[in-house]
Amino acid sequence: MKQSFEISRIHTPLGIFRVSGDVSDQNSLAISQLEIMGTDGWLFLDIQSKKFVNLSKQLEPHLLAHLQG
């Protein structure tokens, strides 16, 4: 079963993010929206890009820890 989540602000070693998506019972994430805090405010990241795939893999443990905490 999937459960939707929204994290309005999470501080990680990779930056400050705002994230929306779904998490399954097996702790698998499906991110539907990802924004990073830039110098001028929130910047949307293209979830179709290859850079996003790498970033989401690096963010996953931080997001899961936040959602489980």
Short mmCIF file of C-alpha atoms in Angstrom, two decimals:
data_model
loop_
_atom_site.label_atom_id
_atom_site.label_comp_id
_atom_site.label_asym_id
_atom_site.label_seq_id
_atom_site.Cartn_x
_atom_site.Cartn_y
_atom_site.Cartn_z
CA MET A 1 0.00 0.00 0.00
CA LYS A 2 1.27 3.46 -0.90
CA GLN A 3 1.02 6.46 1.35
CA SER A 4 1.42 10.02 0.10
CA PHE A 5 3.81 12.36 1.86
CA GLU A 6 4.83 16.00 1.78
CA ILE A 7 7.94 17.32 3.45
CA SER A 8 7.83 21.10 3.52
CA ARG A 9 11.50 21.49 4.44
CA ILE A 10 14.25 18.96 5.07
CA HIS A 11 17.88 19.83 5.71
CA THR A 12 20.35 17.27 4.33
CA PRO A 13 24.08 17.27 3.53
CA LEU A 14 22.99 17.69 -0.12
CA GLY A 15 20.98 20.85 0.53
CA ILE A 16 17.58 21.99 1.75
CA PHE A 17 14.65 20.37 -0.04
CA ARG A 18 10.87 20.38 -0.31
CA VAL A 19 9.56 16.98 -1.43
CA SER A 20 6.24 15.33 -2.35
CA GLY A 21 5.58 11.76 -3.34
CA ASP A 22 4.53 8.30 -2.24
CA VAL A 23 6.16 5.72 0.01
CA SER A 24 5.26 2.04 -0.07
CA ASP A 25 5.16 -0.52 2.74
CA GLN A 26 8.54 -1.78 1.48
CA ASN A 27 10.02 1.71 2.02
CA SER A 28 10.32 2.40 -1.68
CA LEU A 29 9.95 6.07 -2.61
CA ALA A 30 8.31 7.59 -5.67
CA ILE A 31 9.06 11.31 -5.71
CA SER A 32 6.54 13.35 -7.66
CA GLN A 33 7.93 16.82 -6.93
CA LEU A 34 11.32 17.97 -5.71
CA GLU A 35 12.48 21.50 -5.02
CA ILE A 36 15.80 22.74 -3.69
CA MET A 37 16.38 25.96 -1.78
CA GLY A 38 18.46 28.28 -3.92
CA THR A 39 19.74 31.76 -3.23
CA ASP A 40 16.51 33.25 -4.67
CA GLY A 41 14.07 30.78 -3.09
CA TRP A 42 12.71 27.37 -4.07
CA LEU A 43 13.80 25.95 -7.43
CA PHE A 44 11.88 23.10 -9.08
CA LEU A 45 14.07 20.20 -10.17
CA ASP A 46 13.27 18.30 -13.37
CA ILE A 47 12.29 14.81 -12.23
CA GLN A 48 12.81 13.51 -15.80
CA SER A 49 16.54 14.31 -15.86
CA LYS A 50 19.39 11.86 -15.20
CA LYS A 51 20.73 14.20 -12.49
CA PHE A 52 17.42 13.81 -10.65
CA VAL A 53 17.77 10.02 -10.60
CA ASN A 54 21.21 10.28 -9.00
CA LEU A 55 20.09 12.93 -6.53
CA SER A 56 16.97 11.00 -5.51
CA LYS A 57 19.07 7.90 -4.79
CA GLN A 58 21.34 9.97 -2.55
CA LEU A 59 18.36 11.63 -0.84
CA GLU A 60 16.40 8.43 -0.26
CA PRO A 61 18.01 7.43 3.09
CA HIS A 62 17.50 10.96 4.47
CA LEU A 63 13.86 11.04 3.36
CA LEU A 64 13.09 7.58 4.74
CA ALA A 65 14.72 8.46 8.08
CA HIS A 66 12.62 11.62 8.23
CA LEU A 67 9.38 9.78 7.36
CA GLN A 68 10.05 7.01 9.90
CA GLY A 69 11.06 9.42 12.66
#
